[in-house]
Tab-separated table of N, CA, C and O in Angstrom:
chain	number	residue	atom	x	y	z
F	18	UNK	N	60.401	-2.480	-7.328
F	18	UNK	CA	59.129	-2.424	-6.659
F	18	UNK	C	58.055	-1.836	-7.580
F	18	UNK	O	56.923	-2.306	-7.596
F	19	UNK	N	58.436	-0.820	-8.336
F	19	UNK	CA	57.494	-0.206	-9.262
F	19	UNK	C	57.081	-1.187	-10.349
F	19	UNK	O	55.934	-1.195	-10.778
F	20	UNK	N	58.035	-1.993	-10.781
F	20	UNK	CA	57.711	-2.984	-11.817
F	20	UNK	C	56.708	-4.011	-11.307
F	20	UNK	O	55.806	-4.415	-12.030
F	21	UNK	N	56.863	-4.400	-10.071
F	21	UNK	CA	55.945	-5.363	-9.486
F	21	UNK	C	54.533	-4.778	-9.399
F	21	UNK	O	53.556	-5.441	-9.753
F	22	UNK	N	54.409	-3.554	-8.969
F	22	UNK	CA	53.099	-2.890	-8.889
F	22	UNK	C	52.515	-2.737	-10.283
F	22	UNK	O	51.329	-2.997	-10.507
F	23	UNK	N	53.333	-2.342	-11.249
F	23	UNK	CA	52.866	-2.183	-12.626
F	23	UNK	C	52.412	-3.519	-13.204
F	23	UNK	O	51.371	-3.592	-13.872
F	24	UNK	N	53.124	-4.585	-12.941
F	24	UNK	CA	52.737	-5.912	-13.405
F	24	UNK	C	51.423	-6.366	-12.746
F	24	UNK	O	50.565	-6.954	-13.412
F	25	UNK	N	51.258	-6.109	-11.466
F	25	UNK	CA	50.024	-6.455	-10.775
F	25	UNK	C	48.835	-5.698	-11.366
F	25	UNK	O	47.752	-6.268	-11.563
F	26	UNK	N	49.019	-4.421	-11.652
F	26	UNK	CA	47.938	-3.625	-12.241
F	26	UNK	C	47.615	-4.142	-13.635
F	26	UNK	O	46.438	-4.311	-13.991
F	27	UNK	N	48.618	-4.406	-14.425
F	27	UNK	CA	48.393	-4.877	-15.790
F	27	UNK	C	47.713	-6.250	-15.792
F	27	UNK	O	46.936	-6.556	-16.685
F	28	UNK	N	48.001	-7.076	-14.795
F	28	UNK	CA	47.381	-8.382	-14.707
F	28	UNK	C	45.951	-8.293	-14.157
F	28	UNK	O	45.050	-8.977	-14.620
F	29	UNK	N	45.735	-7.430	-13.166
F	29	UNK	CA	44.440	-7.372	-12.508
F	29	UNK	C	43.361	-6.688	-13.358
F	29	UNK	O	42.185	-7.016	-13.230
F	30	UNK	N	43.723	-5.768	-14.234
F	30	UNK	CA	42.718	-5.089	-15.072
F	30	UNK	C	42.041	-6.081	-16.017
F	30	UNK	O	40.809	-6.158	-16.041
F	31	UNK	N	42.752	-6.882	-16.797
F	31	UNK	CA	42.057	-7.833	-17.662
F	31	UNK	C	41.311	-8.920	-16.880
F	31	UNK	O	40.201	-9.324	-17.259
F	32	UNK	N	41.873	-9.381	-15.772
F	32	UNK	CA	41.207	-10.393	-14.968
F	32	UNK	C	39.922	-9.817	-14.366
F	32	UNK	O	38.865	-10.453	-14.385
F	33	UNK	N	39.989	-8.587	-13.852
F	33	UNK	CA	38.805	-7.929	-13.308
F	33	UNK	C	37.746	-7.693	-14.365
F	33	UNK	O	36.544	-7.901	-14.119
F	34	UNK	N	38.160	-7.254	-15.545
F	34	UNK	CA	37.209	-7.029	-16.637
F	34	UNK	C	36.546	-8.339	-17.053
F	34	UNK	O	35.337	-8.375	-17.312
F	35	UNK	N	37.310	-9.420	-17.121
F	35	UNK	CA	36.743	-10.716	-17.480
F	35	UNK	C	35.746	-11.176	-16.419
F	35	UNK	O	34.690	-11.719	-16.748
F	36	UNK	N	36.057	-10.949	-15.158
F	36	UNK	CA	35.154	-11.347	-14.084
F	36	UNK	C	33.849	-10.545	-14.146
F	36	UNK	O	32.762	-11.111	-13.991
F	37	UNK	N	33.931	-9.246	-14.366
F	37	UNK	CA	32.739	-8.411	-14.483
F	37	UNK	C	31.899	-8.857	-15.684
F	37	UNK	O	30.673	-8.924	-15.605
F	38	UNK	N	32.547	-9.165	-16.803
F	38	UNK	CA	31.839	-9.640	-17.988
F	38	UNK	C	31.126	-10.962	-17.691
F	38	UNK	O	29.973	-11.152	-18.055
F	39	UNK	N	31.798	-11.876	-16.988
F	39	UNK	CA	31.193	-13.164	-16.632
F	39	UNK	C	29.993	-12.959	-15.706
F	39	UNK	O	28.947	-13.583	-15.875
F	40	UNK	N	30.118	-12.053	-14.712
F	40	UNK	CA	29.000	-11.762	-13.818
F	40	UNK	C	27.815	-11.183	-14.592
F	40	UNK	O	26.663	-11.548	-14.349
F	41	UNK	N	28.077	-10.294	-15.523
F	41	UNK	CA	27.017	-9.709	-16.340
F	41	UNK	C	26.289	-10.786	-17.137
F	41	UNK	O	25.059	-10.803	-17.183
F	42	UNK	N	27.036	-11.686	-17.779
F	42	UNK	CA	26.399	-12.774	-18.530
F	42	UNK	C	25.541	-13.652	-17.626
F	42	UNK	O	24.442	-14.058	-18.001
F	43	UNK	N	26.014	-13.911	-16.433
F	43	UNK	CA	25.266	-14.758	-15.508
F	43	UNK	C	23.968	-14.086	-15.049
F	43	UNK	O	22.909	-14.719	-15.010
F	44	UNK	N	24.039	-12.817	-14.724
F	44	UNK	CA	22.844	-12.091	-14.278
F	44	UNK	C	21.833	-11.992	-15.410
F	44	UNK	O	20.638	-12.230	-15.217
F	45	UNK	N	22.293	-11.650	-16.600
F	45	UNK	CA	21.387	-11.529	-17.744
F	45	UNK	C	20.727	-12.870	-18.052
F	45	UNK	O	19.511	-12.934	-18.271
F	46	UNK	N	21.493	-13.950	-18.056
F	46	UNK	CA	20.896	-15.249	-18.368
F	46	UNK	C	19.925	-15.701	-17.279
F	46	UNK	O	18.942	-16.384	-17.559
F	47	UNK	N	20.170	-15.321	-16.038
F	47	UNK	CA	19.298	-15.729	-14.930
F	47	UNK	C	17.966	-14.991	-14.946
F	47	UNK	O	16.922	-15.559	-14.678
F	48	UNK	N	17.990	-13.704	-15.281
F	48	UNK	CA	16.789	-12.896	-15.145
F	48	UNK	C	16.114	-12.530	-16.467
F	48	UNK	O	15.020	-11.985	-16.452
F	49	UNK	N	16.726	-12.804	-17.577
F	49	UNK	CA	16.103	-12.488	-18.863
F	49	UNK	C	14.831	-13.304	-19.043
F	49	UNK	O	14.798	-14.492	-18.819
F	50	UNK	N	13.765	-12.653	-19.419
F	50	UNK	CA	12.492	-13.325	-19.633
F	50	UNK	C	11.669	-13.493	-18.376
F	50	UNK	O	10.548	-13.966	-18.417
F	51	UNK	N	12.191	-13.080	-17.239
F	51	UNK	CA	11.458	-13.204	-15.977
F	51	UNK	C	11.077	-11.838	-15.418
F	51	UNK	O	10.855	-11.695	-14.239
F	52	UNK	N	11.003	-10.858	-16.269
F	52	UNK	CA	10.746	-9.500	-15.790
F	52	UNK	C	9.417	-9.379	-15.071
F	52	UNK	O	9.286	-8.648	-14.120
F	53	UNK	N	8.403	-10.072	-15.541
F	53	UNK	CA	7.074	-9.929	-14.948
F	53	UNK	C	6.633	-11.206	-14.235
F	53	UNK	O	5.474	-11.395	-13.960
F	54	UNK	N	7.578	-12.068	-13.911
F	54	UNK	CA	7.228	-13.321	-13.250
F	54	UNK	C	6.901	-13.111	-11.765
F	54	UNK	O	6.176	-13.879	-11.181
F	55	UNK	N	7.441	-12.060	-11.173
F	55	UNK	CA	7.180	-11.784	-9.773
F	55	UNK	C	5.825	-11.090	-9.674
F	55	UNK	O	5.582	-10.108	-10.351
F	56	UNK	N	4.901	-11.605	-8.857
F	56	UNK	CA	3.587	-10.965	-8.757
F	56	UNK	C	3.698	-9.581	-8.134
F	56	UNK	O	4.457	-9.365	-7.204
F	57	UNK	N	2.936	-8.670	-8.668
F	57	UNK	CA	2.933	-7.302	-8.156
F	57	UNK	C	1.748	-7.109	-7.225
F	57	UNK	O	0.704	-7.729	-7.395
F	58	UNK	N	1.918	-6.267	-6.250
F	58	UNK	CA	0.830	-5.897	-5.353
F	58	UNK	C	0.647	-4.395	-5.437
F	58	UNK	O	1.607	-3.636	-5.381
F	59	UNK	N	-0.587	-4.007	-5.554
F	59	UNK	CA	-0.888	-2.595	-5.608
F	59	UNK	C	-1.679	-2.250	-4.357
F	59	UNK	O	-2.705	-2.864	-4.069
F	60	UNK	N	-1.184	-1.291	-3.623
F	60	UNK	CA	-1.863	-0.858	-2.414
F	60	UNK	C	-2.509	0.495	-2.657
F	60	UNK	O	-1.918	1.377	-3.257
F	61	UNK	N	-3.721	0.637	-2.160
F	61	UNK	CA	-4.417	1.914	-2.295
F	61	UNK	C	-3.853	2.901	-1.284
F	61	UNK	O	-3.273	2.526	-0.274
F	62	UNK	N	-4.084	4.132	-1.566
F	62	UNK	CA	-3.646	5.148	-0.626
F	62	UNK	C	-4.604	5.125	0.547
F	62	UNK	O	-5.812	5.116	0.387
F	63	UNK	N	-4.095	5.105	1.761
F	63	UNK	CA	-4.981	5.030	2.917
F	63	UNK	C	-5.669	6.358	3.176
F	63	UNK	O	-5.140	7.425	2.873
F	64	UNK	N	-6.848	6.289	3.751
F	64	UNK	CA	-7.583	7.476	4.166
F	64	UNK	C	-7.654	7.439	5.680
F	64	UNK	O	-8.237	6.527	6.263
F	65	UNK	N	-7.032	8.416	6.314
F	65	UNK	CA	-7.056	8.476	7.766
F	65	UNK	C	-8.299	9.220	8.212
F	65	UNK	O	-8.516	10.366	7.830
F	66	UNK	N	-9.111	8.558	9.010
F	66	UNK	CA	-10.325	9.152	9.554
F	66	UNK	C	-10.146	9.362	11.044
F	66	UNK	O	-9.858	8.412	11.771
F	67	UNK	N	-10.307	10.574	11.482
F	67	UNK	CA	-10.236	10.894	12.903
F	67	UNK	C	-11.010	12.178	13.136
F	67	UNK	O	-11.217	12.979	12.216
F	68	UNK	N	-11.481	12.357	14.349
F	68	UNK	CA	-12.237	13.559	14.685
F	68	UNK	C	-11.351	14.784	14.456
F	68	UNK	O	-10.211	14.833	14.897
F	69	UNK	N	-11.894	15.733	13.702
F	69	UNK	CA	-11.148	16.951	13.391
F	69	UNK	C	-10.504	16.950	12.020
F	69	UNK	O	-9.967	17.969	11.593
F	70	UNK	N	-10.529	15.822	11.327
F	70	UNK	CA	-9.937	15.749	9.987
F	70	UNK	C	-10.752	16.620	9.033
F	70	UNK	O	-11.972	16.654	9.075
F	71	UNK	N	-10.059	17.326	8.176
F	71	UNK	CA	-10.704	18.196	7.198
F	71	UNK	C	-11.148	17.356	5.998
F	71	UNK	O	-10.347	17.012	5.135
F	72	UNK	N	-12.441	17.027	5.978
F	72	UNK	CA	-12.998	16.200	4.920
F	72	UNK	C	-14.497	16.457	4.863
F	72	UNK	O	-15.177	16.418	5.888
F	73	UNK	N	-14.985	16.736	3.677
F	73	UNK	CA	-16.421	16.972	3.523
F	73	UNK	C	-17.140	15.645	3.298
F	73	UNK	O	-16.531	14.671	2.847
F	74	UNK	N	-18.450	15.594	3.582
F	74	UNK	CA	-19.202	14.364	3.320
F	74	UNK	C	-19.165	13.972	1.842
F	74	UNK	O	-19.086	12.784	1.519
F	75	UNK	N	-19.160	14.948	0.953
F	75	UNK	CA	-19.113	14.656	-0.485
F	75	UNK	C	-17.773	14.033	-0.871
F	75	UNK	O	-17.723	13.090	-1.666
F	76	UNK	N	-16.683	14.557	-0.327
F	76	UNK	CA	-15.368	13.971	-0.617
F	76	UNK	C	-15.227	12.582	0.004
F	76	UNK	O	-14.575	11.705	-0.558
F	77	UNK	N	-15.824	12.381	1.171
F	77	UNK	CA	-15.817	11.060	1.784
F	77	UNK	C	-16.573	10.063	0.908
F	77	UNK	O	-16.135	8.933	0.714
F	78	UNK	N	-17.681	10.512	0.348
F	78	UNK	CA	-18.455	9.662	-0.560
F	78	UNK	C	-17.632	9.302	-1.794
F	78	UNK	O	-17.644	8.153	-2.244
F	79	UNK	N	-16.882	10.243	-2.321
F	79	UNK	CA	-15.989	9.972	-3.462
F	79	UNK	C	-14.946	8.920	-3.074
F	79	UNK	O	-14.655	7.998	-3.839
F	80	UNK	N	-14.383	9.052	-1.869
F	80	UNK	CA	-13.387	8.077	-1.393
F	80	UNK	C	-14.009	6.687	-1.251
F	80	UNK	O	-13.393	5.688	-1.613
F	81	UNK	N	-15.220	6.623	-0.720
F	81	UNK	CA	-15.881	5.319	-0.568
F	81	UNK	C	-16.109	4.665	-1.925
F	81	UNK	O	-15.862	3.474	-2.097
F	82	UNK	N	-16.582	5.441	-2.872
F	82	UNK	CA	-16.827	4.887	-4.208
F	82	UNK	C	-15.528	4.467	-4.882
F	82	UNK	O	-15.488	3.451	-5.575
F	83	UNK	N	-14.467	5.237	-4.683
F	83	UNK	CA	-13.166	4.874	-5.269
F	83	UNK	C	-12.633	3.578	-4.670
F	83	UNK	O	-11.933	2.822	-5.337
F	84	UNK	N	-12.986	3.312	-3.415
F	84	UNK	CA	-12.571	2.074	-2.751
F	84	UNK	C	-13.561	0.944	-3.009
F	84	UNK	O	-13.475	-0.106	-2.377
F	85	UNK	N	-14.505	1.163	-3.921
F	85	UNK	CA	-15.487	0.162	-4.342
F	85	UNK	C	-16.455	-0.235	-3.227
F	85	UNK	O	-16.866	-1.384	-3.134
F	86	UNK	N	-16.801	0.725	-2.365
F	86	UNK	CA	-17.853	0.485	-1.385
F	86	UNK	C	-19.191	0.725	-2.076
F	86	UNK	O	-19.325	1.600	-2.917
F	87	UNK	N	-20.193	-0.077	-1.705
F	87	UNK	CA	-21.519	0.012	-2.324
F	87	UNK	C	-22.525	0.533	-1.309
F	87	UNK	O	-22.514	0.115	-0.147
F	88	UNK	N	-23.411	1.399	-1.784
F	88	UNK	CA	-24.470	1.899	-0.917
F	88	UNK	C	-25.493	0.799	-0.711
F	88	UNK	O	-25.843	0.071	-1.639
F	89	UNK	N	-25.975	0.670	0.523
F	89	UNK	CA	-26.903	-0.407	0.864
F	89	UNK	C	-27.844	0.076	1.966
F	89	UNK	O	-27.501	0.965	2.749
F	90	UNK	N	-29.014	-0.525	2.031
F	90	UNK	CA	-29.969	-0.183	3.086
F	90	UNK	C	-29.477	-0.665	4.447
F	90	UNK	O	-29.781	-0.070	5.473
F	91	UNK	N	-28.705	-1.754	4.452
F	91	UNK	CA	-28.109	-2.239	5.701
F	91	UNK	C	-26.629	-2.490	5.440
F	91	UNK	O	-26.218	-2.724	4.319
F	92	UNK	N	-25.853	-2.453	6.495
F	92	UNK	CA	-24.407	-2.641	6.334
F	92	UNK	C	-23.980	-4.001	6.884
F	92	UNK	O	-22.979	-4.120	7.569
F	93	UNK	N	-24.752	-5.020	6.553
F	93	UNK	CA	-24.437	-6.363	7.036
F	93	UNK	C	-23.238	-6.959	6.316
F	93	UNK	O	-22.492	-7.744	6.889
F	94	UNK	N	-23.045	-6.617	5.058
F	94	UNK	CA	-21.918	-7.159	4.284
F	94	UNK	C	-20.754	-6.178	4.317
F	94	UNK	O	-20.950	-4.965	4.357
F	95	UNK	N	-19.538	-6.726	4.273
F	95	UNK	CA	-18.363	-5.863	4.210
F	95	UNK	C	-18.366	-5.113	2.877
F	95	UNK	O	-18.890	-5.602	1.876
F	96	UNK	N	-17.796	-3.936	2.884
F	96	UNK	CA	-17.717	-3.134	1.666
F	96	UNK	C	-18.992	-2.385	1.347
F	96	UNK	O	-19.194	-1.972	0.217
F	97	UNK	N	-19.865	-2.206	2.339
F	97	UNK	CA	-21.108	-1.470	2.119
F	97	UNK	C	-21.164	-0.264	3.052
F	97	UNK	O	-20.478	-0.216	4.084
F	98	UNK	N	-21.997	0.711	2.669
F	98	UNK	CA	-22.196	1.885	3.504
F	98	UNK	C	-23.637	2.355	3.370
F	98	UNK	O	-24.341	2.027	2.427
F	99	UNK	N	-24.055	3.134	4.353
F	99	UNK	CA	-25.382	3.739	4.356
F	99	UNK	C	-25.192	5.199	4.765
F	99	UNK	O	-24.457	5.504	5.710
F	100	UNK	N	-25.842	6.088	4.032
F	100	UNK	CA	-25.726	7.516	4.339
F	100	UNK	C	-27.064	8.043	4.839
F	100	UNK	O	-28.105	7.794	4.244
F	101	UNK	N	-26.989	8.791	5.928
F	101	UNK	CA	-28.153	9.482	6.472
F	101	UNK	C	-27.719	10.919	6.758
F	101	UNK	O	-27.158	11.204	7.816
F	102	UNK	N	-27.936	11.809	5.769
F	102	UNK	CA	-27.490	13.198	5.904
F	102	UNK	C	-25.982	13.282	5.935
F	102	UNK	O	-25.304	12.854	5.003
F	103	UNK	N	-25.449	13.820	7.033
F	103	UNK	CA	-23.993	13.954	7.180
F	103	UNK	C	-23.400	12.847	8.043
F	103	UNK	O	-22.299	12.977	8.571
F	104	UNK	N	-24.115	11.747	8.177
F	104	UNK	CA	-23.627	10.596	8.943
F	104	UNK	C	-23.584	9.372	8.039
F	104	UNK	O	-24.549	9.076	7.340
F	105	UNK	N	-22.454	8.709	8.055
F	105	UNK	CA	-22.255	7.489	7.269
F	105	UNK	C	-22.048	6.330	8.225
F	105	UNK	O	-21.334	6.456	9.221
F	106	UNK	N	-22.649	5.202	7.909
F	106	UNK	CA	-22.365	3.952	8.604
F	106	UNK	C	-21.772	3.028	7.557
F	106	UNK	O	-22.348	2.838	6.485
F	107	UNK	N	-20.586	2.482	7.842
F	107	UNK	CA	-19.942	1.621	6.856
F	107	UNK	C	-19.372	0.379	7.504
F	107	UNK	O	-18.993	0.391	8.669
F	108	UNK	N	-19.359	-0.690	6.728
F	108	UNK	CA	-18.803	-1.970	7.166
F	108	UNK	C	-17.488	-2.145	6.407
F	108	UNK	O	-17.491	-2.425	5.215
F	109	UNK	N	-16.376	-1.960	7.109
F	109	UNK	CA	-15.070	-2.027	6.453
F	109	UNK	C	-14.720	-3.462	6.100
F	109	UNK	O	-15.277	-4.412	6.655
F	110	UNK	N	-13.779	-3.599	5.206
F	110	UNK	CA	-13.287	-4.923	4.820
F	110	UNK	C	-12.095	-5.308	5.694
F	110	UNK	O	-11.361	-4.449	6.161
F	111	UNK	N	-11.914	-6.594	5.862
F	111	UNK	CA	-10.710	-7.091	6.515
F	111	UNK	C	-9.536	-6.862	5.570
F	111	UNK	O	-9.666	-7.034	4.364
F	112	UNK	N	-8.417	-6.450	6.109
F	112	UNK	CA	-7.229	-6.295	5.260
F	112	UNK	C	-5.979	-6.573	6.067
F	112	UNK	O	-5.994	-6.575	7.287
F	113	UNK	N	-4.915	-6.854	5.350
F	113	UNK	CA	-3.629	-7.131	5.986
F	113	UNK	C	-2.770	-5.880	5.876
F	113	UNK	O	-2.494	-5.393	4.791
F	114	UNK	N	-2.382	-5.365	7.028
F	114	UNK	CA	-1.506	-4.198	7.100
F	114	UNK	C	-0.098	-4.703	7.359
F	114	UNK	O	0.115	-5.898	7.601
F	115	UNK	N	0.895	-3.840	7.319
F	115	UNK	CA	2.281	-4.286	7.465
F	115	UNK	C	2.530	-4.976	8.797
F	115	UNK	O	3.388	-5.842	8.897
F	116	UNK	N	1.780	-4.614	9.843
F	116	UNK	CA	2.030	-5.205	11.148
F	116	UNK	C	0.999	-6.253	11.551
F	116	UNK	O	0.986	-6.708	12.690
F	117	UNK	N	0.134	-6.642	10.617
F	117	UNK	CA	-0.811	-7.713	10.921
F	117	UNK	C	-2.169	-7.502	10.284
F	117	UNK	O	-2.409	-6.529	9.568
F	118	UNK	N	-3.063	-8.434	10.570
F	118	UNK	CA	-4.396	-8.421	9.990
F	118	UNK	C	-5.303	-7.465	10.769
F	118	UNK	O	-5.294	-7.451	12.000
F	119	UNK	N	-6.090	-6.670	10.044
F	119	UNK	CA	-7.046	-5.752	10.657
F	119	UNK	C	-8.441	-6.283	10.354
F	119	UNK	O	-8.814	-6.432	9.189
F	120	UNK	N	-9.225	-6.602	11.379
F	120	UNK	CA	-10.549	-7.168	11.141
F	120	UNK	C	-11.522	-6.115	10.614
F	120	UNK	O	-11.302	-4.922	10.757
F	121	UNK	N	-12.608	-6.594	10.016
F	121	UNK	CA	-13.632	-5.671	9.540
F	121	UNK	C	-14.350	-5.064	10.742
F	121	UNK	O	-14.418	-5.663	11.810
F	122	UNK	N	-14.867	-3.850	10.550
F	122	UNK	CA	-15.563	-3.143	11.611
F	122	UNK	C	-16.768	-2.429	11.018
F	122	UNK	O	-16.793	-2.125	9.835
F	123	UNK	N	-17.734	-2.158	11.851
F	123	UNK	CA	-18.842	-1.300	11.444
F	123	UNK	C	-18.609	0.042	12.132
F	123	UNK	O	-18.566	0.123	13.364
F	124	UNK	N	-18.402	1.064	11.316
F	124	UNK	CA	-18.076	2.396	11.826
F	124	UNK	C	-19.180	3.376	11.503
F	124	UNK	O	-19.830	3.281	10.467
F	125	UNK	N	-19.343	4.341	12.381
F	125	UNK	CA	-20.242	5.457	12.125
F	125	UNK	C	-19.381	6.707	12.075
F	125	UNK	O	-18.664	7.019	13.035
F	126	UNK	N	-19.442	7.395	10.931
F	126	UNK	CA	-18.644	8.607	10.712
F	126	UNK	C	-19.618	9.772	10.582
F	126	UNK	O	-20.475	9.772	9.707
F	127	UNK	N	-19.458	10.764	11.489
F	127	UNK	CA	-20.344	11.927	11.483
F	127	UNK	C	-19.535	13.158	11.100
F	127	UNK	O	-18.412	13.357	11.572
F	128	UNK	N	-20.130	13.985	10.224
F	128	UNK	CA	-19.478	15.198	9.736
F	128	UNK	C	-20.196	16.429	10.269
F	128	UNK	O	-21.405	16.411	10.494
F	129	UNK	N	-19.432	17.506	10.439
F	129	UNK	CA	-19.990	18.788	10.847
F	129	UNK	C	-19.123	19.893	10.237
F	129	UNK	O	-17.919	19.967	10.532
F	130	UNK	N	-19.711	20.702	9.361
F	130	UNK	CA	-18.996	21.827	8.718
F	130	UNK	C	-17.717	21.380	8.008
F	130	UNK	O	-16.647	21.940	8.231
F	131	UNK	N	-17.816	20.365	7.175
F	131	UNK	CA	-16.698	19.833	6.391
F	131	UNK	C	-15.524	19.356	7.246
F	131	UNK	O	-14.369	19.385	6.829
F	132	UNK	N	-15.829	18.926	8.443
F	132	UNK	CA	-14.855	18.294	9.326
F	132	UNK	C	-15.449	16.980	9.820
F	132	UNK	O	-16.665	16.860	9.981
F	133	UNK	N	-14.580	16.018	10.093
F	133	UNK	CA	-15.038	14.776	10.700
F	133	UNK	C	-15.296	15.085	12.172
F	133	UNK	O	-14.386	15.460	12.908
F	134	UNK	N	-16.558	14.978	12.580
F	134	UNK	CA	-16.916	15.279	13.965
F	134	UNK	C	-16.629	14.093	14.885
F	134	UNK	O	-16.183	14.276	16.008
F	135	UNK	N	-16.899	12.871	14.395
F	135	UNK	CA	-16.671	11.685	15.231
F	135	UNK	C	-16.573	10.440	14.364
F	135	UNK	O	-17.215	10.354	13.316
F	136	UNK	N	-15.763	9.498	14.798
F	136	UNK	CA	-15.663	8.175	14.178
F	136	UNK	C	-15.805	7.178	15.322
F	136	UNK	O	-14.994	7.148	16.230
F	137	UNK	N	-16.855	6.392	15.267
F	137	UNK	CA	-17.129	5.445	16.362
F	137	UNK	C	-17.357	4.050	15.827
F	137	UNK	O	-17.964	3.870	14.767
F	138	UNK	N	-16.899	3.084	16.585
F	138	UNK	CA	-17.181	1.679	16.304
F	138	UNK	C	-18.586	1.408	16.791
F	138	UNK	O	-18.897	1.605	17.973
F	139	UNK	N	-19.470	0.961	15.904
F	139	UNK	CA	-20.865	0.751	16.256
F	139	UNK	C	-21.016	-0.377	17.287
F	139	UNK	O	-21.849	-0.299	18.183
F	140	UNK	N	-20.200	-1.406	17.185
F	140	UNK	CA	-20.350	-2.574	18.055
F	140	UNK	C	-20.024	-2.285	19.513
F	140	UNK	O	-20.711	-2.720	20.429
F	141	UNK	N	-18.931	-1.540	19.767
F	141	UNK	CA	-18.563	-1.298	21.164
F	141	UNK	C	-18.559	0.177	21.561
F	141	UNK	O	-18.276	0.505	22.708
F	142	UNK	N	-18.843	1.072	20.625
F	142	UNK	CA	-18.938	2.490	20.936
F	142	UNK	C	-17.609	3.212	21.056
F	142	UNK	O	-17.563	4.399	21.342
F	143	UNK	N	-16.506	2.508	20.847
F	143	UNK	CA	-15.194	3.143	20.981
F	143	UNK	C	-14.909	4.051	19.791
F	143	UNK	O	-15.460	3.896	18.717
F	144	UNK	N	-14.037	5.015	20.029
F	144	UNK	CA	-13.631	5.916	18.943
F	144	UNK	C	-12.534	5.283	18.137
F	144	UNK	O	-11.736	4.533	18.640
């Protein structure tokens, strides 16, 4: 019985090694040269805006500029904002989130003492 087990082990080690070597050659030949063929997506870090959030108007302005929002006299186009003191009106861009598409909105963000005092949808007045 011991001889049979020893023979099985001696046979299976070279066969297993050959199989692993064959799998390695197949994987390398399949993926070599295709390292950057898959398109990459880069997602920005989200900024959560809600009443009571600790954020100053100056830091909010930095976030808007980092997200490539442009200052404008009117917020008719997406990606624009208007500042009046500690109140910002911005037209967000449409984007696809993990659970679906989020439409663009016109928001009014009001600050008070380096806190977000209110975030309201201009069109329907909802928070």
